[in-house]
Amino acid sequence: MAKQGQAEQGRETTGLERKGLEGLTAAATQASASGSTGRKGLPPVHLWNPPFCGDLDMRIAGDGTWFYMGTPIGRPALVRLFSTILKREDGKHFLVTPVEKVGIRVDDAPFLAVEMLTEADARGRLLRFRTNVDDWVDCEKGHGLRFEAAEDGGLTPYLHVRADLWAKVTRALYYDLVDMGEARMVDGQEMFGIESGGEFFAMADAKQVRDAL
């Protein structure tokens, strides 16, 4: 690690992608502290449009694990910090500060929805999801569910977290959603889906779902 750090310091070109994990952490901390919107402590990354500085050897695996240079980032607080400066543009994910932007790889979705609570408000049932970085997201208009075909022939649900960032809902929670789902007519077609926050989120054709169960 020391040799790697020396090599990093010897490079002529500097940038977020060349600072190493310590420099990246410091930049993320400064960005979060200086630009916090007050909403869950998230900085206004949607307002930042810094120059692109290259790709960083950072990857978010399909199970939500963050890797830096092939090594898992084992500190949840660090993963949480990096997640606050995450942005998606044109289908690609970036870590951004007010002055720099670097690309990272995301195998599927950047977040996982790992816990679900069923509550009620004036609209009826409200599903609340906790992500793997401890954000709570109410499933409602603007933070809906979408369902995509899975490799095993089933469906994979995704929850809209913020901006163009999504959380993949775990398989266990997907089965819970199926258990509380119902069939409704949508534009003249019977669809199976889930109600939350006064909205109905269709999973698939009702007959297709029945045949798959």
Coordinates of N, CA and C in Angstrom, one line a residue:
M1 N 0.8 -1.2 0.0 CA 0.0 0.0 0.0 C 0.9 1.3 0.0
A2 N 2.0 1.2 0.7 CA 2.9 2.4 0.8 C 3.5 2.7 -0.6
K3 N 3.9 1.6 -1.3 CA 4.4 1.8 -2.7 C 3.4 2.4 -3.6
Q4 N 2.1 1.9 -3.4 CA 1.1 2.4 -4.2 C 0.9 3.9 -3.9
G5 N 0.9 4.3 -2.7 CA 0.7 5.7 -2.3 C 1.8 6.6 -2.9
Q6 N 3.1 6.0 -2.8 CA 4.2 6.8 -3.4 C 4.0 7.0 -4.9
A7 N 3.5 5.9 -5.6 CA 3.3 6.0 -7.0 C 2.2 7.0 -7.3
E8 N 1.2 7.0 -6.5 CA 0.1 8.0 -6.7 C 0.7 9.4 -6.6
Q9 N 1.5 9.7 -5.5 CA 2.1 11.0 -5.3 C 3.0 11.5 -6.4
G10 N 3.6 10.5 -7.1 CA 4.6 10.8 -8.2 C 4.0 11.2 -9.5
R11 N 2.7 11.0 -9.7 CA 2.1 11.2 -10.9 C 1.9 12.7 -11.2
E12 N 2.1 13.2 -12.4 CA 2.0 14.6 -12.7 C 0.6 15.1 -12.7
T13 N -0.3 14.2 -13.3 CA -1.7 14.6 -13.4 C -2.4 14.3 -12.1
T14 N -3.0 15.3 -11.5 CA -3.8 15.1 -10.3 C -5.2 15.1 -10.6
G15 N -6.0 14.6 -9.7 CA -7.5 14.6 -9.9 C -8.1 13.6 -8.9
L16 N -9.4 13.6 -8.8 CA -10.1 12.8 -7.8 C -9.7 11.3 -8.0
E17 N -9.6 10.9 -9.3 CA -9.3 9.5 -9.6 C -7.9 9.1 -9.2
R18 N -7.0 10.0 -8.9 CA -5.6 9.7 -8.7 C -5.2 10.0 -7.2
K19 N -6.1 10.3 -6.4 CA -5.8 10.6 -5.0 C -5.8 9.5 -4.0
G20 N -6.2 8.3 -4.5 CA -6.3 7.2 -3.6 C -7.5 7.3 -2.7
L21 N -7.7 6.2 -1.9 CA -8.9 6.2 -1.1 C -8.9 7.3 -0.1
E22 N -7.8 7.6 0.5 CA -7.7 8.6 1.5 C -8.1 10.0 0.9
G23 N -7.5 10.3 -0.2 CA -7.9 11.6 -0.9 C -9.3 11.6 -1.3
L24 N -9.8 10.5 -1.8 CA -11.2 10.4 -2.2 C -12.1 10.6 -1.1
T25 N -11.8 10.0 0.1 CA -12.6 10.2 1.3 C -12.6 11.7 1.7
A26 N -11.4 12.3 1.7 CA -11.3 13.7 2.1 C -12.2 14.6 1.2
A27 N -12.1 14.3 -0.1 CA -12.8 15.1 -1.1 C -14.3 14.9 -0.9
A28 N -14.8 13.7 -0.6 CA -16.2 13.4 -0.4 C -16.7 14.1 0.9
T29 N -15.9 14.0 1.9 CA -16.2 14.6 3.2 C -16.4 16.1 3.0
Q30 N -15.5 16.8 2.3 CA -15.5 18.2 2.1 C -16.8 18.6 1.3
A31 N -17.0 17.8 0.2 CA -18.2 18.1 -0.6 C -19.5 17.9 0.1
S32 N -19.6 16.9 1.0 CA -20.8 16.7 1.7 C -21.0 17.8 2.8
A33 N -19.9 18.2 3.4 CA -20.0 19.2 4.4 C -20.3 20.6 3.9
S34 N -19.7 20.9 2.8 CA -19.9 22.3 2.2 C -21.1 22.5 1.4
G35 N -21.7 21.4 0.9 CA -22.8 21.5 0.0 C -24.1 20.9 0.5
S36 N -24.2 20.6 1.8 CA -25.4 19.9 2.3 C -26.6 20.7 2.1
T37 N -27.7 20.0 1.7 CA -29.0 20.7 1.5 C -29.8 20.7 2.7
G38 N -29.4 19.9 3.7 CA -30.2 19.8 4.9 C -31.2 18.6 4.8
R39 N -31.5 18.1 3.6 CA -32.4 16.9 3.5 C -31.6 15.7 3.6
K40 N -31.6 15.0 4.7 CA -30.9 13.8 5.0 C -29.4 14.1 4.9
G41 N -29.0 15.3 4.9 CA -27.5 15.6 4.8 C -27.0 15.4 3.5
L42 N -27.8 15.3 2.4 CA -27.3 15.1 1.1 C -26.9 16.4 0.4
P43 N -25.7 16.3 -0.2 CA -25.3 17.5 -1.0 C -26.0 17.6 -2.3
P44 N -26.1 18.8 -2.9 CA -26.9 19.1 -4.1 C -26.1 18.7 -5.3
V45 N -25.9 17.4 -5.5 CA -25.1 16.9 -6.6 C -25.7 17.2 -8.0
H46 N -27.1 17.4 -8.0 CA -27.8 17.7 -9.2 C -27.4 19.1 -9.7
L47 N -26.9 19.9 -8.8 CA -26.5 21.3 -9.2 C -25.1 21.4 -9.7
W48 N -24.3 20.3 -9.4 CA -22.9 20.4 -9.7 C -22.6 19.8 -11.1
N49 N -21.8 20.5 -11.9 CA -21.5 20.0 -13.2 C -20.0 20.3 -13.5
P50 N -19.1 19.6 -12.7 CA -17.7 19.8 -12.8 C -17.2 19.0 -14.0
P51 N -15.9 19.3 -14.4 CA -15.3 18.6 -15.6 C -15.1 17.1 -15.2
F52 N -15.2 16.3 -16.3 CA -14.9 14.8 -16.1 C -13.4 14.6 -16.0
C53 N -13.0 13.9 -15.0 CA -11.6 13.7 -14.7 C -11.1 12.2 -14.9
G54 N -11.9 11.4 -15.6 CA -11.5 10.0 -15.8 C -12.3 9.0 -15.0
D55 N -12.0 7.8 -15.2 CA -12.7 6.7 -14.5 C -11.9 6.3 -13.3
L56 N -12.6 6.0 -12.2 CA -12.0 5.5 -11.0 C -12.2 4.0 -10.9
D57 N -11.2 3.3 -10.3 CA -11.3 1.9 -10.2 C -12.2 1.6 -9.0
M58 N -13.4 1.9 -9.1 CA -14.4 1.6 -8.0 C -15.6 1.0 -8.7
R59 N -16.1 0.0 -8.0 CA -17.3 -0.8 -8.5 C -18.3 -1.1 -7.4
I60 N -19.5 -1.0 -7.8 CA -20.6 -1.4 -6.9 C -21.2 -2.7 -7.5
A61 N -21.0 -3.8 -6.8 CA -21.4 -5.1 -7.2 C -22.9 -5.3 -7.1
G62 N -23.4 -6.3 -7.7 CA -24.9 -6.6 -7.7 C -25.5 -6.8 -6.4
D63 N -24.6 -7.2 -5.4 CA -25.1 -7.4 -4.0 C -25.0 -6.2 -3.2
G64 N -24.6 -5.0 -3.8 CA -24.5 -3.8 -3.1 C -23.1 -3.5 -2.5
T65 N -22.1 -4.5 -2.6 CA -20.8 -4.3 -2.1 C -20.0 -3.3 -2.9
W66 N -19.4 -2.3 -2.3 CA -18.5 -1.4 -3.0 C -17.1 -1.9 -2.9
F67 N -16.4 -1.8 -4.1 CA -15.0 -2.2 -4.2 C -14.2 -1.1 -4.7
Y68 N -13.0 -1.0 -4.1 CA -12.0 0.0 -4.6 C -10.7 -0.7 -4.9
M69 N -10.3 -0.6 -6.2 CA -9.2 -1.3 -6.7 C -9.2 -2.8 -6.4
G70 N -10.4 -3.4 -6.5 CA -10.6 -4.8 -6.4 C -10.8 -5.3 -4.9
T71 N -10.7 -4.4 -4.0 CA -10.9 -4.7 -2.6 C -12.2 -4.2 -2.0
P72 N -13.0 -5.0 -1.3 CA -14.2 -4.5 -0.7 C -14.0 -3.4 0.3
I73 N -14.8 -2.4 0.2 CA -14.8 -1.3 1.2 C -15.6 -1.8 2.4
G74 N -14.9 -2.1 3.5 CA -15.6 -2.7 4.6 C -16.2 -1.8 5.6
R75 N -16.0 -0.5 5.5 CA -16.5 0.5 6.4 C -17.8 1.0 5.9
P76 N -18.9 0.7 6.6 CA -20.3 1.2 6.2 C -20.3 2.7 6.1
A77 N -19.7 3.4 7.1 CA -19.7 4.8 7.1 C -19.1 5.4 5.8
L78 N -18.0 4.7 5.3 CA -17.4 5.2 4.1 C -18.2 5.0 2.9
V79 N -18.9 3.8 2.8 CA -19.8 3.6 1.7 C -20.9 4.6 1.7
R80 N -21.4 4.9 2.9 CA -22.5 5.9 3.0 C -22.0 7.2 2.5
L81 N -20.8 7.6 2.9 CA -20.3 8.9 2.5 C -20.2 9.0 1.0
F82 N -19.6 8.0 0.3 CA -19.5 8.0 -1.1 C -20.9 8.0 -1.8
S83 N -21.8 7.3 -1.2 CA -23.2 7.3 -1.8 C -23.8 8.7 -1.9
T84 N -23.4 9.6 -1.0 CA -24.0 10.9 -0.9 C -23.6 11.8 -2.1
I85 N -22.4 11.4 -2.8 CA -22.0 12.2 -3.9 C -22.1 11.4 -5.2
L86 N -23.0 10.4 -5.2 CA -23.2 9.6 -6.4 C -24.2 10.3 -7.3
K87 N -23.9 10.2 -8.6 CA -24.8 10.9 -9.6 C -24.8 10.0 -10.8
R88 N -26.0 10.0 -11.5 CA -26.1 9.2 -12.8 C -26.4 10.2 -13.9
E89 N -25.7 10.0 -15.0 CA -25.9 10.8 -16.2 C -25.8 9.9 -17.4
D90 N -26.8 9.9 -18.3 CA -26.8 9.2 -19.5 C -26.4 7.7 -19.3
G91 N -27.0 7.1 -18.2 CA -26.8 5.7 -17.9 C -25.5 5.4 -17.3
K92 N -24.7 6.3 -17.0 CA -23.4 6.1 -16.3 C -23.4 6.7 -15.0
H93 N -22.7 6.1 -14.0 CA -22.6 6.6 -12.6 C -21.3 7.3 -12.4
F94 N -21.4 8.3 -11.6 CA -20.2 9.1 -11.2 C -20.2 9.5 -9.8
L95 N -19.0 9.7 -9.2 CA -18.8 10.4 -8.0 C -18.5 11.8 -8.3
V96 N -19.2 12.8 -7.7 CA -18.9 14.2 -8.1 C -18.7 15.0 -6.8
T97 N -17.9 16.1 -7.0 CA -17.7 17.1 -6.0 C -17.9 18.4 -6.8
P98 N -17.9 19.6 -6.2 CA -18.1 20.8 -7.0 C -17.1 21.0 -8.1
V99 N -15.9 20.4 -8.0 CA -14.8 20.7 -8.9 C -14.4 19.5 -9.7
E100 N -14.8 18.3 -9.4 CA -14.3 17.1 -10.1 C -15.4 16.1 -10.3
K101 N -15.3 15.2 -11.3 CA -16.3 14.1 -11.5 C -15.5 12.9 -12.1
V102 N -15.7 11.8 -11.5 CA -15.1 10.5 -11.9 C -16.1 9.5 -12.1
G103 N -15.9 8.6 -13.1 CA -16.8 7.5 -13.4 C -16.5 6.3 -12.6
I104 N -17.6 5.6 -12.2 CA -17.4 4.3 -11.5 C -18.3 3.3 -12.2
R105 N -18.1 2.0 -11.9 CA -18.9 1.0 -12.5 C -19.9 0.5 -11.5
V106 N -21.1 0.3 -12.0 CA -22.2 -0.2 -11.2 C -22.8 -1.4 -11.9
D107 N -22.7 -2.6 -11.3 CA -23.1 -3.9 -12.0 C -24.6 -3.9 -12.3
D108 N -25.4 -3.4 -11.3 CA -26.8 -3.4 -11.5 C -27.4 -2.1 -11.0
A109 N -27.9 -2.0 -9.8 CA -28.3 -0.7 -9.2 C -27.3 -0.3 -8.1
P110 N -27.2 1.0 -7.9 CA -26.2 1.4 -6.9 C -26.6 1.1 -5.4
F111 N -27.9 0.9 -5.2 CA -28.4 0.6 -3.8 C -29.2 -0.7 -3.8
L112 N -29.3 -1.2 -2.6 CA -30.2 -2.3 -2.3 C -31.3 -1.8 -1.3
A113 N -32.5 -2.3 -1.5 CA -33.6 -2.1 -0.5 C -33.6 -3.3 0.3
V114 N -33.2 -3.2 1.6 CA -33.0 -4.4 2.4 C -34.0 -4.6 3.5
E115 N -34.8 -3.6 3.7 CA -35.9 -3.7 4.8 C -37.1 -2.9 4.3
M116 N -38.3 -3.5 4.7 CA -39.5 -2.8 4.3 C -40.5 -2.8 5.5
L117 N -41.1 -1.6 5.7 CA -42.1 -1.5 6.8 C -43.4 -1.1 6.1
T118 N -44.5 -1.7 6.6 CA -45.8 -1.4 6.1 C -46.5 -0.5 7.1
E119 N -46.8 0.7 6.7 CA -47.5 1.7 7.5 C -48.8 2.2 6.8
A120 N -49.4 3.2 7.4 CA -50.7 3.7 6.8 C -50.7 5.2 7.0
D121 N -51.3 5.9 6.1 CA -51.5 7.3 6.2 C -52.9 7.6 5.6
A122 N -53.2 8.9 5.3 CA -54.5 9.2 4.7 C -54.7 8.6 3.4
R123 N -53.7 8.2 2.7 CA -53.8 7.6 1.4 C -54.0 6.1 1.4
G124 N -53.9 5.5 2.6 CA -54.0 4.1 2.7 C -52.6 3.5 3.1
R125 N -52.3 2.4 2.5 CA -51.0 1.7 2.8 C -49.8 2.5 2.3
L126 N -48.8 2.5 3.1 CA -47.6 3.2 2.7 C -46.4 2.2 3.0
L127 N -45.7 1.9 2.0 CA -44.5 1.0 2.1 C -43.3 1.9 2.3
R128 N -42.5 1.6 3.3 CA -41.2 2.4 3.5 C -40.1 1.4 3.4
F129 N -39.1 1.8 2.7 CA -37.9 0.9 2.4 C -36.6 1.5 3.0
R130 N -35.8 0.7 3.6 CA -34.5 1.1 4.0 C -33.5 0.5 3.1
T131 N -32.6 1.4 2.6 CA -31.5 0.9 1.7 C -30.3 0.4 2.5
N132 N -29.4 -0.1 1.8 CA -28.1 -0.6 2.4 C -27.2 0.5 2.9
V133 N -27.5 1.7 2.6 CA -26.8 2.9 3.2 C -27.6 3.6 4.2
D134 N -28.7 3.0 4.7 CA -29.5 3.5 5.7 C -30.3 4.8 5.4
D135 N -30.7 4.9 4.1 CA -31.7 5.9 3.7 C -33.0 5.2 3.8
W136 N -34.0 6.0 4.2 CA -35.4 5.5 4.2 C -36.2 6.2 3.1
V137 N -36.8 5.4 2.3 CA -37.5 5.9 1.1 C -39.0 5.5 1.2
D138 N -39.9 6.4 1.2 CA -41.3 6.1 1.1 C -41.7 5.8 -0.3
C139 N -42.4 4.7 -0.5 CA -42.8 4.3 -1.9 C -44.1 5.0 -2.2
E140 N -44.0 6.0 -3.1 CA -45.1 6.8 -3.4 C -44.9 7.5 -4.8
K141 N -45.7 8.4 -5.2 CA -45.4 9.1 -6.4 C -44.1 9.8 -6.4
G142 N -43.3 9.6 -7.4 CA -41.9 10.2 -7.4 C -40.9 9.3 -6.8
H143 N -41.3 8.2 -6.1 CA -40.4 7.2 -5.6 C -41.1 5.9 -5.7
G144 N -41.4 5.5 -7.0 CA -42.1 4.4 -7.3 C -41.3 3.1 -7.4
L145 N -42.0 2.0 -7.7 CA -41.4 0.7 -8.0 C -41.6 0.4 -9.5
R146 N -40.5 -0.2 -10.0 CA -40.6 -0.7 -11.4 C -40.1 -2.2 -11.3
F147 N -40.6 -2.9 -12.3 CA -40.3 -4.4 -12.3 C -39.7 -4.8 -13.6
E148 N -38.6 -5.5 -13.6 CA -37.9 -6.0 -14.8 C -37.8 -7.5 -14.8
A149 N -37.8 -8.1 -16.0 CA -37.7 -9.5 -16.1 C -36.3 -10.0 -15.5
A150 N -36.3 -11.0 -14.7 CA -35.1 -11.6 -14.1 C -34.7 -12.8 -15.0
E151 N -33.4 -13.1 -14.8 CA -32.8 -14.2 -15.6 C -33.5 -15.6 -15.3
D152 N -34.1 -15.7 -14.1 CA -34.7 -17.0 -13.7 C -36.2 -17.0 -14.2
G153 N -36.6 -16.0 -14.9 CA -38.0 -16.0 -15.4 C -38.9 -15.2 -14.6
G154 N -38.5 -14.8 -13.4 CA -39.3 -14.0 -12.5 C -39.2 -12.5 -12.7
L155 N -39.4 -11.8 -11.7 CA -39.3 -10.3 -11.8 C -38.3 -9.8 -10.8
T156 N -37.6 -8.7 -11.1 CA -36.8 -8.0 -10.1 C -37.3 -6.6 -9.9
P157 N -37.7 -6.3 -8.7 CA -38.2 -4.9 -8.4 C -37.1 -3.9 -8.1
Y158 N -37.3 -2.7 -8.5 CA -36.4 -1.6 -8.2 C -37.2 -0.4 -7.7
L159 N -36.6 0.2 -6.7 CA -37.3 1.4 -6.0 C -36.5 2.6 -6.4
H160 N -37.2 3.7 -6.8 CA -36.6 4.9 -7.2 C -36.2 5.7 -5.9
V161 N -34.9 5.9 -5.7 CA -34.4 6.5 -4.5 C -34.4 8.0 -4.6
R162 N -33.6 8.5 -5.6 CA -33.6 10.0 -5.8 C -32.9 10.2 -7.2
A163 N -33.2 11.3 -7.8 CA -32.7 11.7 -9.1 C -32.9 10.4 -10.0
D164 N -31.8 10.0 -10.6 CA -31.8 8.8 -11.5 C -31.2 7.6 -10.8
L165 N -31.2 7.5 -9.5 CA -30.6 6.5 -8.8 C -31.7 5.5 -8.2
W166 N -31.4 4.2 -8.3 CA -32.4 3.2 -8.0 C -31.8 2.2 -7.0
A167 N -32.7 1.5 -6.3 CA -32.3 0.5 -5.4 C -32.9 -0.8 -5.8
K168 N -32.2 -1.9 -5.9 CA -32.7 -3.2 -6.2 C -33.3 -3.8 -4.9
V169 N -34.6 -4.2 -5.0 CA -35.3 -4.8 -3.9 C -34.8 -6.2 -3.7
T170 N -34.4 -6.6 -2.5 CA -34.0 -8.0 -2.3 C -35.0 -9.0 -2.6
R171 N -34.6 -10.2 -2.9 CA -35.5 -11.3 -3.2 C -36.5 -11.5 -2.1
A172 N -36.1 -11.5 -0.9 CA -37.0 -11.8 0.2 C -38.1 -10.7 0.3
L173 N -37.8 -9.5 0.0 CA -38.8 -8.4 0.0 C -39.7 -8.5 -1.2
Y174 N -39.1 -9.0 -2.3 CA -40.0 -9.2 -3.5 C -41.1 -10.2 -3.2
Y175 N -40.8 -11.3 -2.5 CA -41.8 -12.2 -2.2 C -42.9 -11.6 -1.2
D176 N -42.4 -10.7 -0.3 CA -43.4 -10.0 0.5 C -44.3 -9.1 -0.3
L177 N -43.7 -8.5 -1.4 CA -44.6 -7.7 -2.2 C -45.6 -8.5 -3.0
V178 N -45.1 -9.7 -3.5 CA -46.1 -10.6 -4.2 C -47.2 -11.0 -3.3
D179 N -46.9 -11.3 -2.0 CA -47.9 -11.7 -1.0 C -49.0 -10.7 -0.8
M180 N -48.6 -9.4 -0.9 CA -49.6 -8.3 -0.6 C -50.1 -7.7 -1.9
G181 N -49.7 -8.3 -3.0 CA -50.1 -7.7 -4.3 C -51.6 -8.0 -4.6
E182 N -52.1 -7.4 -5.6 CA -53.5 -7.5 -6.0 C -53.6 -7.3 -7.5
A183 N -54.7 -7.7 -8.1 CA -55.0 -7.5 -9.5 C -55.9 -6.3 -9.7
R184 N -55.6 -5.5 -10.7 CA -56.5 -4.3 -11.0 C -56.5 -4.1 -12.5
M185 N -57.5 -3.4 -12.9 CA -57.6 -3.1 -14.3 C -56.8 -1.8 -14.6
V186 N -55.9 -1.8 -15.5 CA -55.1 -0.7 -15.8 C -55.1 -0.5 -17.3
D187 N -55.8 0.6 -17.8 CA -55.9 0.9 -19.2 C -56.6 -0.3 -19.9
G188 N -57.5 -0.9 -19.3 CA -58.3 -2.0 -19.9 C -57.6 -3.4 -19.8
Q189 N -56.5 -3.5 -19.1 CA -55.8 -4.7 -19.0 C -55.7 -5.1 -17.5
E190 N -55.9 -6.3 -17.2 CA -55.8 -6.8 -15.8 C -54.3 -6.9 -15.4
M191 N -53.9 -6.1 -14.5 CA -52.5 -6.1 -14.0 C -52.4 -6.5 -12.6
F192 N -51.3 -7.2 -12.3 CA -51.0 -7.5 -10.9 C -49.9 -6.5 -10.4
G193 N -50.2 -6.0 -9.2 CA -49.2 -5.0 -8.7 C -49.4 -4.7 -7.2
I194 N -48.8 -3.6 -6.8 CA -48.8 -3.3 -5.3 C -49.2 -1.8 -5.2
E195 N -50.0 -1.6 -4.2 CA -50.4 -0.2 -3.8 C -49.6 0.3 -2.7
S196 N -49.2 1.6 -2.9 CA -48.4 2.3 -1.8 C -48.5 3.8 -2.0
G197 N -48.8 4.5 -0.9 CA -48.8 6.0 -1.0 C -49.8 6.5 -2.0
G198 N -50.9 5.8 -2.2 CA -52.0 6.2 -3.1 C -51.7 5.9 -4.5
E199 N -50.7 5.2 -4.8 CA -50.3 4.8 -6.2 C -50.4 3.3 -6.4
F200 N -50.6 2.9 -7.6 CA -50.6 1.4 -7.9 C -49.5 1.2 -8.9
F201 N -48.5 0.3 -8.4 CA -47.3 0.0 -9.2 C -47.5 -1.4 -9.8
A202 N -47.7 -1.4 -11.1 CA -48.0 -2.7 -11.8 C -46.7 -3.5 -11.9
M203 N -46.8 -4.8 -11.6 CA -45.7 -5.7 -11.8 C -45.7 -6.3 -13.2
A204 N -46.8 -6.9 -13.5 CA -46.9 -7.6 -14.8 C -48.4 -8.0 -15.1
D205 N -48.6 -8.5 -16.2 CA -49.9 -9.0 -16.6 C -50.4 -10.0 -15.5
A206 N -51.6 -9.8 -15.0 CA -52.1 -10.7 -13.9 C -52.0 -12.1 -14.2
K207 N -52.4 -12.6 -15.4 CA -52.4 -14.0 -15.8 C -50.9 -14.5 -15.8
Q208 N -50.0 -13.7 -16.3 CA -48.6 -14.1 -16.3 C -48.1 -14.3 -14.9
V209 N -48.4 -13.4 -14.0 CA -48.0 -13.6 -12.6 C -48.6 -14.9 -12.0
R210 N -49.9 -15.1 -12.2 CA -50.5 -16.3 -11.7 C -49.9 -17.6 -12.2
D211 N -49.5 -17.6 -13.5 CA -48.9 -18.7 -14.1 C -47.5 -19.0 -13.5
A212 N -46.9 -17.9 -13.1 CA -45.5 -18.1 -12.7 C -45.4 -18.5 -11.2
L213 N -46.5 -18.3 -10.5 CA -46.5 -18.7 -9.0 C -46.8 -20.1 -8.8

